[in-house]
Amino acid sequence: MQWNLEIKINEKLYLRDPKSSELGRNILKEGILMIEEHGIESFTFKKLAQQLKTTESSIYRYFENKQLLLLYILSWYWQWLEYLIVYKTNNISDTGKKIDIVLDVLLLNTQDYIDGGPDVDKRVLHNLVIKEASKSYLSHDVSTFNENKFYKPYKDISIRIAGLFQEINPEYKYSRNLASTVLLMSRNLYFFMQNLPSLTDFPGTKEVANTKEFLKQLITKSLV
Amino acid sequence: MQWNLEIKINEKLYLRDPKSSELGRNILKEGILMIEEHGIESFTFKKLAQQLKTTESSIYRYFENKQLLLLYILSWYWQWLEYLIVYKTNNISDTGKKIDIVLDVLLLNTQDYIDGGPDVDKRVLHNLVIKEASKSYLSHDVSTFNENKFYKPYKDISIRIAGLFQEINPEYKYSRNLASTVLLMSRNLYFFMQNLPSLTDFPGTKEVANTKEFLKQLITKSLV
DNA sequence: TGTTATGCAATAGTAATACTATCATAATAA
DNA sequence: TTATTATGATAGTATTACTATTGCATAACA
């Protein structure tokens, strides 16, 4: 039996459901590859159309603009990640182990992920998120987007992680701050190691294990 | 006697020294105001030129493009901040107090800063940095910019803070990771409180004191 | 005093971006 | 079969991100 994870995306993010057609699915797939490779700034619907041998106007029928396409992709990713956390921590009582799982998921330090969603290598998607996720809210439109609940998946995963911290130490006053920190640094420390290694303690290594150990210490020492 | 802080900026960041003329200084001043207000994405040299009642081409004589203008501004800011840290921690031996000072500087939780540099309210500049600093390295040009040492001021302040941690606990293995974390979160938690408050523990308050307390705990508990 | 940099304004022009609109045709659902 | 919908093809617009040229005013210099 095959399981396929269905993730519901905020309908305001798209004009036409990209999952409903071949073209739509290709926009997601090729869009992810191109944004990951060249960054959202130099990505255009025209370039994507050329790649897909279709037209700009066809793409505009699915997404109002590239920012909303990006938010669609990010929404899928964060919901997928939250599902992985829920799934993998289910029935586990050892809180230390739970933290390990959360960190492994955030760092994509694992092979066995449930598939579904856009037909791309999840590691490519992960790299896209590392580079582009922060830009999605560090934008002038943050308040409009927030009113439209475009950041809900990100908030949800953050609040869920905070809940775990709260469970471990109900007295701790900064669960949400700490969750935001872990979420953001799990992306940024990887980026720094790759691009600005002197901002980290283990330049050179592509090992994610050090980052995990650092974040784990940060959490456990904070929660004592 | 008046002190005026002179900060040296990487010469590759500009074509003509903006400090050397009235127009140059106005580009910095009005540029900061406009980028802070509208964000780097919708900011253009044309709009700035209109504001300054000059022409686009005149501005292009000072800066190759808006990204380099932003990097110029950020370079100035980070060097200014590092100077503040050095100045204010000088002759202080109590390490707890030193951490307090560092956090107050990073959060601009202080009135008495040495002036100099662009003739703008330093709080406006600080707000600009909160919103725009991360974008400056989460860019496709990060490697080129890094080769040109455009991120040196950011690295310098980060490494200096890491050095302080190392001083407090020479055994601690993650000084640089922790410094990067504190530097990034001092910006992001403020942004979250303003824009995505459910990512923090103290929505509603504009108080920076909670963020400071959180970061202080993070540091002190990590360094025990 | 005339010469020469220089700094800046004015104007023009280009390729790319971020769309919007219209119409025809192909696929499909009623 | 007809009606609906999706896509393709083409065109067009305002804005962006520049580059290039010319000419004028002023300050420095000889």
Short mmCIF file of C-alpha atoms (C1' of nucleotides) in Angstrom, two decimals:
data_model
loop_
_atom_site.label_atom_id
_atom_site.label_comp_id
_atom_site.label_asym_id
_atom_site.label_seq_id
_atom_site.Cartn_x
_atom_site.Cartn_y
_atom_site.Cartn_z
CA MET A 1 0.00 0.00 0.00
CA GLN A 2 1.21 3.45 -0.89
CA TRP A 3 0.63 6.52 1.20
CA ASN A 4 0.56 9.87 -0.38
CA LEU A 5 0.60 12.92 1.77
CA GLU A 6 -1.99 15.51 0.81
CA ILE A 7 -1.15 18.99 1.93
CA LYS A 8 -3.69 21.76 1.73
CA ILE A 9 -2.42 25.12 0.58
CA ASN A 10 -3.99 28.49 1.30
CA GLU A 11 -6.19 29.18 -1.70
CA LYS A 12 -5.26 32.83 -1.85
CA LEU A 13 -1.77 31.82 -2.88
CA TYR A 14 -2.78 30.69 -6.33
CA LEU A 15 -5.22 31.62 -9.08
CA ARG A 16 -5.55 28.11 -10.42
CA ASP A 17 -4.63 25.03 -8.44
CA PRO A 18 -1.22 23.94 -9.77
CA LYS A 19 -1.81 20.38 -8.60
CA SER A 20 -4.77 20.09 -10.99
CA SER A 21 -2.85 19.97 -14.25
CA GLU A 22 0.34 18.83 -15.87
CA LEU A 23 1.38 22.41 -16.56
CA GLY A 24 0.68 23.38 -12.97
CA ARG A 25 2.78 20.54 -11.60
CA ASN A 26 5.57 21.44 -13.99
CA ILE A 27 5.49 25.06 -12.87
CA LEU A 28 6.07 23.86 -9.31
CA LYS A 29 8.74 21.37 -10.22
CA GLU A 30 10.76 23.49 -12.62
CA GLY A 31 10.06 26.61 -10.53
CA ILE A 32 11.67 25.01 -7.50
CA LEU A 33 14.71 23.96 -9.51
CA MET A 34 15.17 27.39 -11.02
CA ILE A 35 14.62 29.37 -7.83
CA GLU A 36 17.00 27.11 -5.96
CA GLU A 37 19.66 27.56 -8.62
CA HIS A 38 19.44 31.26 -9.39
CA GLY A 39 17.59 32.80 -6.44
CA ILE A 40 14.21 34.47 -6.42
CA GLU A 41 15.61 37.85 -7.52
CA SER A 42 16.81 36.76 -10.93
CA PHE A 43 14.08 34.18 -11.43
CA THR A 44 11.35 35.33 -13.82
CA PHE A 45 8.18 33.80 -15.20
CA LYS A 46 9.55 34.42 -18.67
CA LYS A 47 12.60 32.25 -18.03
CA LEU A 48 10.40 29.58 -16.47
CA ALA A 49 8.08 29.70 -19.48
CA GLN A 50 10.99 29.21 -21.86
CA GLN A 51 12.21 26.27 -19.80
CA LEU A 52 8.75 24.70 -19.85
CA LYS A 53 8.22 25.55 -23.52
CA THR A 54 5.08 27.44 -22.61
CA THR A 55 4.21 31.12 -22.35
CA GLU A 56 4.43 33.71 -19.63
CA SER A 57 0.70 34.27 -19.71
CA SER A 58 0.05 30.59 -19.08
CA ILE A 59 2.07 30.77 -15.88
CA TYR A 60 0.34 33.95 -14.79
CA ARG A 61 -2.91 32.01 -14.90
CA TYR A 62 -1.63 29.90 -11.99
CA PHE A 63 0.21 32.46 -9.87
CA GLU A 64 -0.23 36.20 -9.59
CA ASN A 65 3.51 36.70 -9.29
CA LYS A 66 6.73 34.97 -8.35
CA GLN A 67 6.49 35.95 -4.67
CA LEU A 68 3.24 34.06 -4.32
CA LEU A 69 4.72 31.08 -6.12
CA LEU A 70 7.55 31.16 -3.60
CA LEU A 71 5.10 31.42 -0.70
CA TYR A 72 3.22 28.45 -2.14
CA ILE A 73 6.40 26.39 -2.21
CA LEU A 74 7.37 27.46 1.30
CA SER A 75 3.87 26.70 2.60
CA TRP A 76 4.10 23.21 1.23
CA TYR A 77 7.56 22.72 2.71
CA TRP A 78 6.71 23.91 6.21
CA GLN A 79 3.57 21.81 6.37
CA TRP A 80 5.50 18.82 5.13
CA LEU A 81 8.17 19.41 7.78
CA GLU A 82 5.58 19.78 10.51
CA TYR A 83 3.99 16.54 9.42
CA LEU A 84 7.38 14.81 9.57
CA ILE A 85 7.90 16.05 13.11
CA VAL A 86 4.47 14.89 14.23
CA TYR A 87 4.86 11.57 12.52
CA LYS A 88 8.32 10.84 13.79
CA THR A 89 7.82 12.00 17.36
CA ASN A 90 4.54 10.14 17.69
CA ASN A 91 4.60 7.62 20.53
CA ILE A 92 8.00 8.71 21.67
CA SER A 93 8.15 9.70 25.30
CA ASP A 94 11.85 10.40 25.79
CA THR A 95 12.07 14.16 25.41
CA GLY A 96 15.77 14.08 24.56
CA LYS A 97 14.96 11.81 21.69
CA LYS A 98 12.17 14.11 20.58
CA ILE A 99 14.57 17.01 20.36
CA ASP A 100 16.92 14.87 18.30
CA ILE A 101 14.12 14.09 15.91
CA VAL A 102 13.07 17.71 15.60
CA LEU A 103 16.63 18.77 14.84
CA ASP A 104 17.12 15.95 12.34
CA VAL A 105 13.98 17.05 10.54
CA LEU A 106 14.88 20.74 10.56
CA LEU A 107 18.34 19.95 9.24
CA LEU A 108 16.93 17.32 6.85
CA ASN A 109 19.46 15.01 8.44
CA THR A 110 17.51 11.92 7.53
CA GLN A 111 16.66 9.81 4.54
CA ASP A 112 13.25 8.43 5.29
CA TYR A 113 10.82 11.16 4.55
CA ILE A 114 7.31 10.60 3.41
CA ASP A 115 7.01 11.72 -0.13
CA GLY A 116 4.32 13.61 -1.96
CA GLY A 117 4.03 17.15 -3.15
CA PRO A 118 6.12 18.63 -5.93
CA ASP A 119 8.07 16.00 -7.81
CA VAL A 120 11.54 17.22 -6.91
CA ASP A 121 14.44 16.06 -4.81
CA LYS A 122 13.53 17.17 -1.31
CA ARG A 123 17.13 18.19 -0.71
CA VAL A 124 16.87 20.74 -3.51
CA LEU A 125 13.69 22.05 -1.92
CA HIS A 126 15.48 22.23 1.41
CA ASN A 127 18.30 24.25 -0.13
CA LEU A 128 15.78 26.61 -1.66
CA VAL A 129 14.19 27.14 1.74
CA ILE A 130 17.54 27.85 3.37
CA LYS A 131 18.27 30.64 0.92
CA GLU A 132 14.81 32.08 0.30
CA ALA A 133 12.61 31.55 3.34
CA SER A 134 13.76 34.61 5.30
CA LYS A 135 13.25 36.90 2.31
CA SER A 136 9.61 35.87 2.18
CA TYR A 137 8.87 37.71 5.40
CA LEU A 138 11.61 40.34 5.37
CA SER A 139 9.52 42.06 2.76
CA HIS A 140 7.54 45.23 2.54
CA ASP A 141 4.38 43.17 2.08
CA VAL A 142 4.78 41.30 5.36
CA SER A 143 1.65 42.77 6.94
CA THR A 144 -0.61 42.13 3.95
CA PHE A 145 0.76 38.64 3.56
CA ASN A 146 0.33 38.01 7.26
CA GLU A 147 -3.30 39.16 7.15
CA ASN A 148 -3.82 36.64 4.38
CA LYS A 149 -2.34 33.93 6.62
CA PHE A 150 0.49 33.20 4.22
CA TYR A 151 2.89 32.62 7.12
CA LYS A 152 0.59 30.30 9.03
CA PRO A 153 2.52 27.12 8.17
CA TYR A 154 5.72 28.69 9.43
CA LYS A 155 4.06 29.88 12.61
CA ASP A 156 2.46 26.48 13.11
CA ILE A 157 5.71 24.56 13.03
CA SER A 158 7.36 27.15 15.24
CA ILE A 159 4.56 27.01 17.78
CA ARG A 160 4.62 23.23 17.73
CA ILE A 161 8.32 23.17 18.54
CA ALA A 162 7.71 25.75 21.26
CA GLY A 163 5.03 23.43 22.64
CA LEU A 164 7.57 20.66 22.92
CA PHE A 165 9.89 22.93 24.86
CA GLN A 166 7.03 23.91 27.09
CA GLU A 167 6.29 20.25 27.70
CA ILE A 168 9.88 19.63 28.75
CA ASN A 169 10.02 22.61 31.05
CA PRO A 170 6.67 24.27 31.77
CA GLU A 171 8.45 27.00 33.72
CA TYR A 172 10.53 28.17 30.80
CA LYS A 173 9.43 31.62 29.71
CA TYR A 174 10.91 31.81 26.24
CA SER A 175 9.67 28.76 24.39
CA ARG A 176 8.58 30.65 21.33
CA ASN A 177 11.68 32.77 21.13
CA LEU A 178 13.76 29.63 21.44
CA ALA A 179 11.74 27.82 18.79
CA SER A 180 12.12 30.75 16.40
CA THR A 181 15.83 30.75 17.12
CA VAL A 182 16.25 27.06 16.43
CA LEU A 183 14.17 27.25 13.28
CA LEU A 184 16.07 30.20 11.90
CA MET A 185 19.53 29.04 12.90
CA SER A 186 19.03 25.55 11.51
CA ARG A 187 18.82 27.27 8.14
CA ASN A 188 21.34 30.03 8.66
CA LEU A 189 24.18 28.07 10.17
CA TYR A 190 24.15 25.76 7.19
CA PHE A 191 24.19 28.76 4.86
CA PHE A 192 27.05 30.32 6.81
CA MET A 193 29.08 27.12 6.73
CA GLN A 194 28.74 27.08 2.97
CA ASN A 195 29.19 30.75 2.25
CA LEU A 196 30.57 32.71 5.19
CA PRO A 197 32.35 30.02 7.16
CA SER A 198 34.12 32.34 9.58
CA LEU A 199 30.73 32.98 11.14
CA THR A 200 30.71 29.37 12.32
CA ASP A 201 32.94 27.14 14.40
CA PHE A 202 33.37 24.40 11.87
CA PRO A 203 34.23 25.90 8.52
CA GLY A 204 35.21 23.48 5.85
CA THR A 205 33.05 20.65 7.05
CA LYS A 206 29.82 20.13 5.27
CA GLU A 207 28.80 18.09 8.27
CA VAL A 208 25.49 19.05 9.73
CA ALA A 209 26.31 17.10 12.87
CA ASN A 210 28.11 20.02 14.49
CA THR A 211 25.21 22.34 13.91
CA LYS A 212 22.90 19.77 15.39
CA GLU A 213 25.06 19.40 18.46
CA PHE A 214 25.24 23.16 18.91
CA LEU A 215 21.48 23.57 18.64
CA LYS A 216 20.88 20.63 20.94
CA GLN A 217 23.08 22.16 23.60
CA LEU A 218 21.38 25.50 23.14
CA ILE A 219 18.01 23.89 23.76
CA THR A 220 18.90 21.56 26.60
CA LYS A 221 20.92 24.12 28.52
CA SER A 222 18.18 26.69 28.09
CA LEU A 223 15.53 24.31 29.34
CA VAL A 224 17.24 23.13 32.53
CA MET B 1 35.90 69.10 22.58
CA GLN B 2 33.96 67.21 19.95
CA TRP B 3 34.80 63.73 18.80
CA ASN B 4 33.86 62.60 15.39
CA LEU B 5 34.17 58.96 14.52
CA GLU B 6 35.79 58.29 11.17
CA ILE B 7 34.91 54.95 9.69
CA LYS B 8 36.76 53.59 6.71
CA ILE B 9 34.66 51.89 4.09
CA ASN B 10 35.85 49.30 1.57
CA GLU B 11 36.71 51.30 -1.52
CA LYS B 12 35.24 48.76 -3.86
CA LEU B 13 31.81 49.62 -2.53
CA TYR B 14 31.67 52.99 -4.21
CA LEU B 15 32.80 54.69 -7.40
CA ARG B 16 33.16 58.12 -5.86
CA ASP B 17 33.48 58.71 -2.13
CA PRO B 18 30.03 59.84 -0.99
CA LYS B 19 31.52 61.59 2.03
CA SER B 20 33.43 63.91 -0.28
CA SER B 21 30.52 66.01 -1.52
CA GLU B 22 27.18 67.42 -0.55
CA LEU B 23 25.40 65.26 -3.12
CA GLY B 24 27.20 62.18 -1.87
CA ARG B 25 26.20 62.84 1.71
CA ASN B 26 22.62 63.46 0.63
CA ILE B 27 22.57 60.17 -1.27
CA LEU B 28 23.51 58.40 1.95
CA LYS B 29 21.09 60.33 4.12
CA GLU B 30 18.04 60.23 1.87
CA GLY B 31 18.95 56.72 0.68
CA ILE B 32 18.82 55.42 4.23
CA LEU B 33 15.45 57.06 4.83
CA MET B 34 13.96 55.69 1.63
CA ILE B 35 15.33 52.15 1.98
CA GLU B 36 14.14 52.00 5.57
CA GLU B 37 10.68 53.14 4.57
CA HIS B 38 10.04 51.16 1.40
CA GLY B 39 12.55 48.32 1.46
CA ILE B 40 15.45 47.68 -0.91
CA GLU B 41 13.24 45.90 -3.46
CA SER B 42 11.08 48.86 -4.35
CA PHE B 43 13.80 51.43 -3.82
CA THR B 44 15.30 52.77 -7.06
CA PHE B 45 17.94 55.33 -7.94
CA LYS B 46 15.34 57.10 -10.03
CA LYS B 47 13.08 57.66 -7.02
CA LEU B 48 16.04 58.76 -4.94
CA ALA B 49 17.07 61.18 -7.68
CA GLN B 50 13.60 62.70 -7.76
CA GLN B 51 13.64 63.11 -3.99
CA LEU B 52 17.05 64.77 -4.15
CA LYS B 53 16.09 66.85 -7.21
CA THR B 54 19.00 65.44 -9.08
CA THR B 55 19.34 62.83 -11.82
CA GLU B 56 19.76 59.11 -11.90
CA SER B 57 23.10 59.35 -13.67
CA SER B 58 24.48 61.58 -10.94
CA ILE B 59 23.77 58.91 -8.37
CA TYR B 60 25.28 56.23 -10.56
CA ARG B 61 28.52 58.18 -10.39
CA TYR B 62 28.72 57.38 -6.68
CA PHE B 63 27.38 53.83 -6.54
CA GLU B 64 27.32 51.10 -9.17
CA ASN B 65 23.91 49.92 -8.04
CA LYS B 66 21.56 49.92 -5.11
CA GLN B 67 22.93 46.69 -3.63
CA LEU B 68 26.35 48.27 -3.23
CA LEU B 69 24.78 51.36 -1.69
CA LEU B 70 23.07 49.07 0.80
CA LEU B 71 26.32 47.25 1.53
CA TYR B 72 28.01 50.61 2.06
CA ILE B 73 25.36 51.57 4.62
CA LEU B 74 25.57 48.19 6.35
CA SER B 75 29.36 48.35 6.44
CA TRP B 76 29.20 51.67 8.13
CA TYR B 77 26.61 50.43 10.62
CA TRP B 78 28.47 47.26 11.63
CA GLN B 79 31.75 49.10 12.09
CA TRP B 80 29.98 51.72 14.13
CA LEU B 81 28.39 49.03 16.27
CA GLU B 82 31.70 47.25 16.77
CA TYR B 83 33.25 50.51 17.82
CA LEU B 84 30.46 51.05 20.33
CA ILE B 85 31.07 47.63 21.81
CA VAL B 86 34.80 48.17 22.10
CA TYR B 87 34.35 51.63 23.54
CA LYS B 88 31.71 50.68 26.07
CA THR B 89 33.28 47.44 27.27
CA ASN B 90 36.70 49.00 27.61
CA ASN B 91 38.08 48.72 31.14
CA ILE B 92 35.16 46.62 32.29
CA SER B 93 36.19 43.36 33.87
CA ASP B 94 32.84 41.94 34.98
CA THR B 95 31.92 39.57 32.19
CA GLY B 96 28.21 39.65 33.01
CA LYS B 97 28.29 43.39 32.59
CA LYS B 98 30.12 43.01 29.29
CA ILE B 99 27.37 40.78 27.95
CA ASP B 100 24.82 43.34 29.03
CA ILE B 101 26.66 46.02 27.13
CA VAL B 102 26.95 43.90 23.99
CA LEU B 103 23.23 43.15 24.05
CA ASP B 104 22.32 46.76 24.68
CA VAL B 105 24.40 47.78 21.71
CA LEU B 106 23.01 45.08 19.42
CA LEU B 107 19.47 46.02 20.41
CA LEU B 108 20.33 49.74 20.30
CA ASN B 109 18.94 49.80 23.82
CA THR B 110 20.87 52.88 24.74
CA GLN B 111 20.89 56.60 24.11
CA ASP B 112 24.50 57.55 24.34
CA TYR B 113 26.05 56.58 21.09
CA ILE B 114 28.96 58.34 19.56
CA ASP B 115 27.78 60.11 16.49
CA GLY B 116 29.32 60.54 13.08
CA GLY B 117 28.59 58.97 9.75
CA PRO B 118 25.47 59.60 7.74
CA ASP B 119 23.39 62.44 9.13
CA VAL B 120 20.33 60.40 10.06
CA ASP B 121 18.60 59.26 13.21
CA LYS B 122 20.52 56.15 14.21
CA ARG B 123 17.29 54.44 15.14
CA VAL B 124 16.13 54.71 11.54
CA LEU B 125 19.42 53.20 10.45
CA HIS B 126 18.95 50.42 13.00
CA ASN B 127 15.48 49.66 11.63
CA LEU B 128 16.90 49.52 8.12
CA VAL B 129 19.50 47.00 9.25
CA ILE B 130 16.88 44.83 10.94
CA LYS B 131 14.93 44.51 7.72
CA GLU B 132 17.67 44.53 5.10
CA ALA B 133 20.85 43.07 6.55
CA SER B 134 20.02 39.42 6.00
CA LYS B 135 19.05 40.02 2.39
CA SER B 136 22.52 41.39 1.73
CA TYR B 137 24.08 37.97 2.14
CA LEU B 138 21.13 35.73 1.23
CA SER B 139 21.87 36.73 -2.32
CA HIS B 140 23.12 35.01 -5.38
CA ASP B 141 26.17 37.26 -5.34
CA VAL B 142 27.27 36.18 -1.88
CA SER B 143 30.49 34.55 -3.06
CA THR B 144 31.58 37.46 -5.23
CA PHE B 145 30.73 39.93 -2.51
CA ASN B 146 32.55 37.81 0.03
CA GLU B 147 35.67 37.67 -2.14
CA ASN B 148 35.55 41.45 -2.23
CA LYS B 149 35.42 41.51 1.58
CA PHE B 150 32.05 43.26 1.65
CA TYR B 151 30.98 41.22 4.67
CA LYS B 152 34.14 41.84 6.66
CA PRO B 153 32.54 44.34 9.07
CA TYR B 154 29.80 41.85 9.86
CA LYS B 155 32.29 39.05 10.38
CA ASP B 156 34.48 41.30 12.51
CA ILE B 157 31.74 42.15 14.97
CA SER B 158 30.61 38.54 15.09
CA ILE B 159 34.13 37.30 15.73
CA ARG B 160 34.65 39.94 18.39
CA ILE B 161 31.54 38.80 20.25
CA ALA B 162 32.67 35.20 19.88
CA GLY B 163 35.99 36.25 21.39
CA LEU B 164 34.18 37.58 24.44
CA PHE B 165 32.39 34.26 24.86
CA GLN B 166 35.68 32.45 24.51
CA GLU B 167 37.13 34.66 27.20
CA ILE B 168 34.30 33.78 29.56
CA ASN B 169 34.53 30.06 28.91
CA PRO B 170 37.62 28.94 26.98
CA GLU B 171 36.25 25.39 26.89
CA TYR B 172 33.10 26.32 25.00
CA LYS B 173 33.19 24.88 21.49
CA TYR B 174 30.56 26.97 19.76
CA SER B 175 31.52 30.58 20.36
CA ARG B 176 31.14 31.62 16.75
CA ASN B 177 27.87 29.80 16.25
CA LEU B 178 26.57 31.43 19.40
CA ALA B 179 27.76 34.87 18.33
CA SER B 180 26.09 34.47 14.93
CA THR B 181 22.93 33.38 16.70
CA VAL B 182 22.87 36.35 19.03
CA LEU B 183 23.64 38.78 16.23
CA LEU B 184 20.93 37.41 13.98
CA MET B 185 18.29 36.95 16.65
CA SER B 186 18.78 40.42 18.09
CA ARG B 187 17.51 41.64 14.74
CA ASN B 188 14.94 38.98 14.00
CA LEU B 189 13.17 38.83 17.34
CA TYR B 190 12.51 42.54 17.13
CA PHE B 191 11.17 42.12 13.61
CA PHE B 192 8.99 39.21 14.72
CA MET B 193 7.58 41.16 17.65
CA GLN B 194 6.57 43.91 15.26
CA ASN B 195 5.32 41.81 12.38
CA LEU B 196 4.79 38.16 13.30
CA PRO B 197 4.28 38.35 17.04
CA SER B 198 3.15 34.78 17.50
CA LEU B 199 6.74 33.76 16.78
CA THR B 200 7.74 35.40 20.06
CA ASP B 201 6.78 35.11 23.69
CA PHE B 202 5.89 38.72 24.23
CA PRO B 203 3.68 39.91 21.44
CA GLY B 204 2.18 43.32 21.88
CA THR B 205 5.05 44.75 23.86
CA LYS B 206 7.47 46.89 21.99
CA GLU B 207 9.80 46.34 24.88
CA VAL B 208 13.22 45.17 23.91
CA ALA B 209 13.91 44.14 27.52
CA ASN B 210 12.36 40.71 27.06
CA THR B 211 14.46 39.97 24.03
CA LYS B 212 17.52 41.07 25.94
CA GLU B 213 16.68 38.82 28.85
CA PHE B 214 16.09 35.88 26.53
CA LEU B 215 19.40 36.38 24.73
CA LYS B 216 21.23 36.87 27.98
CA GLN B 217 19.92 33.58 29.33
CA LEU B 218 20.80 31.89 26.07
CA ILE B 219 24.37 33.10 26.38
CA THR B 220 24.92 32.56 30.08
CA LYS B 221 23.35 29.12 30.15
CA SER B 222 25.33 28.07 27.09
CA LEU B 223 28.59 29.23 28.59
CA VAL B 224 28.34 27.52 31.98
"C1'" DT C 1 43.54 86.20 -17.31
"C1'" DG C 2 42.90 82.09 -19.69
"C1'" DT C 3 43.06 77.03 -19.19
"C1'" DT C 4 41.69 72.94 -17.33
"C1'" DA C 5 39.77 69.70 -14.44
"C1'" DT C 6 35.63 68.31 -11.93
"C1'" DG C 7 31.09 67.85 -10.68
"C1'" DC C 8 26.63 67.85 -12.02
"C1'" DA C 9 22.37 68.28 -15.00
"C1'" DA C 10 19.95 67.07 -19.04
"C1'" DT C 11 18.76 64.09 -22.45
"C1'" DA C 12 18.55 59.88 -24.92
"C1'" DG C 13 18.54 55.22 -25.41
"C1'" DT C 14 18.46 50.00 -24.37
"C1'" DA C 15 17.43 45.50 -22.65
"C1'" DA C 16 14.95 43.31 -19.26
"C1'" DT C 17 11.14 42.96 -15.98
"C1'" DA C 18 6.53 42.50 -14.51
"C1'" DC C 19 2.82 42.44 -15.84
"C1'" DT C 20 -2.29 42.82 -18.78
"C1'" DA C 21 -5.20 41.92 -22.70
"C1'" DT C 22 -7.03 39.71 -26.73
"C1'" DC C 23 -7.96 36.07 -29.76
"C1'" DA C 24 -7.57 31.47 -31.61
"C1'" DT C 25 -7.37 26.75 -30.94
"C1'" DA C 26 -7.11 22.31 -28.56
"C1'" DA C 27 -8.82 19.35 -25.04
"C1'" DT C 28 -12.58 17.87 -22.21
"C1'" DA C 29 -16.96 17.52 -19.87
"C1'" DA C 30 -22.00 17.91 -20.16
"C1'" DT D 1 -22.71 17.70 -30.20
"C1'" DT D 2 -22.19 21.69 -27.86
"C1'" DA D 3 -20.39 24.32 -24.30
"C1'" DT D 4 -16.73 25.07 -21.33
"C1'" DT D 5 -12.18 25.45 -20.07
"C1'" DA D 6 -7.13 25.35 -20.69
"C1'" DT D 7 -3.49 26.67 -23.25
"C1'" DG D 8 -0.83 29.03 -26.86
"C1'" DA D 9 0.39 32.93 -29.62
"C1'" DT D 10 0.93 37.57 -30.01
"C1'" DA D 11 0.98 42.26 -28.65
"C1'" DG D 12 1.46 45.96 -25.74
"C1'" DT D 13 2.65 48.96 -21.45
"C1'" DA D 14 4.97 51.01 -17.58
"C1'" DT D 15 8.87 50.51 -14.90
"C1'" DT D 16 13.51 49.15 -13.81
"C1'" DA D 17 18.32 49.17 -14.17
"C1'" DC D 18 21.27 50.65 -16.27
"C1'" DT D 19 24.93 53.20 -20.18
"C1'" DA D 20 26.43 57.00 -22.98
"C1'" DT D 21 27.01 61.74 -24.51
"C1'" DT D 22 26.99 66.52 -24.20
"C1'" DG D 23 27.30 70.81 -22.21
"C1'" DC D 24 27.51 74.04 -18.46
"C1'" DA D 25 29.15 76.07 -14.10
"C1'" DT D 26 32.60 76.48 -10.85
"C1'" DA D 27 36.85 75.95 -8.60
"C1'" DA D 28 41.82 75.23 -9.06
"C1'" DC D 29 45.94 76.29 -11.44
"C1'" DA D 30 49.35 78.52 -14.17
#
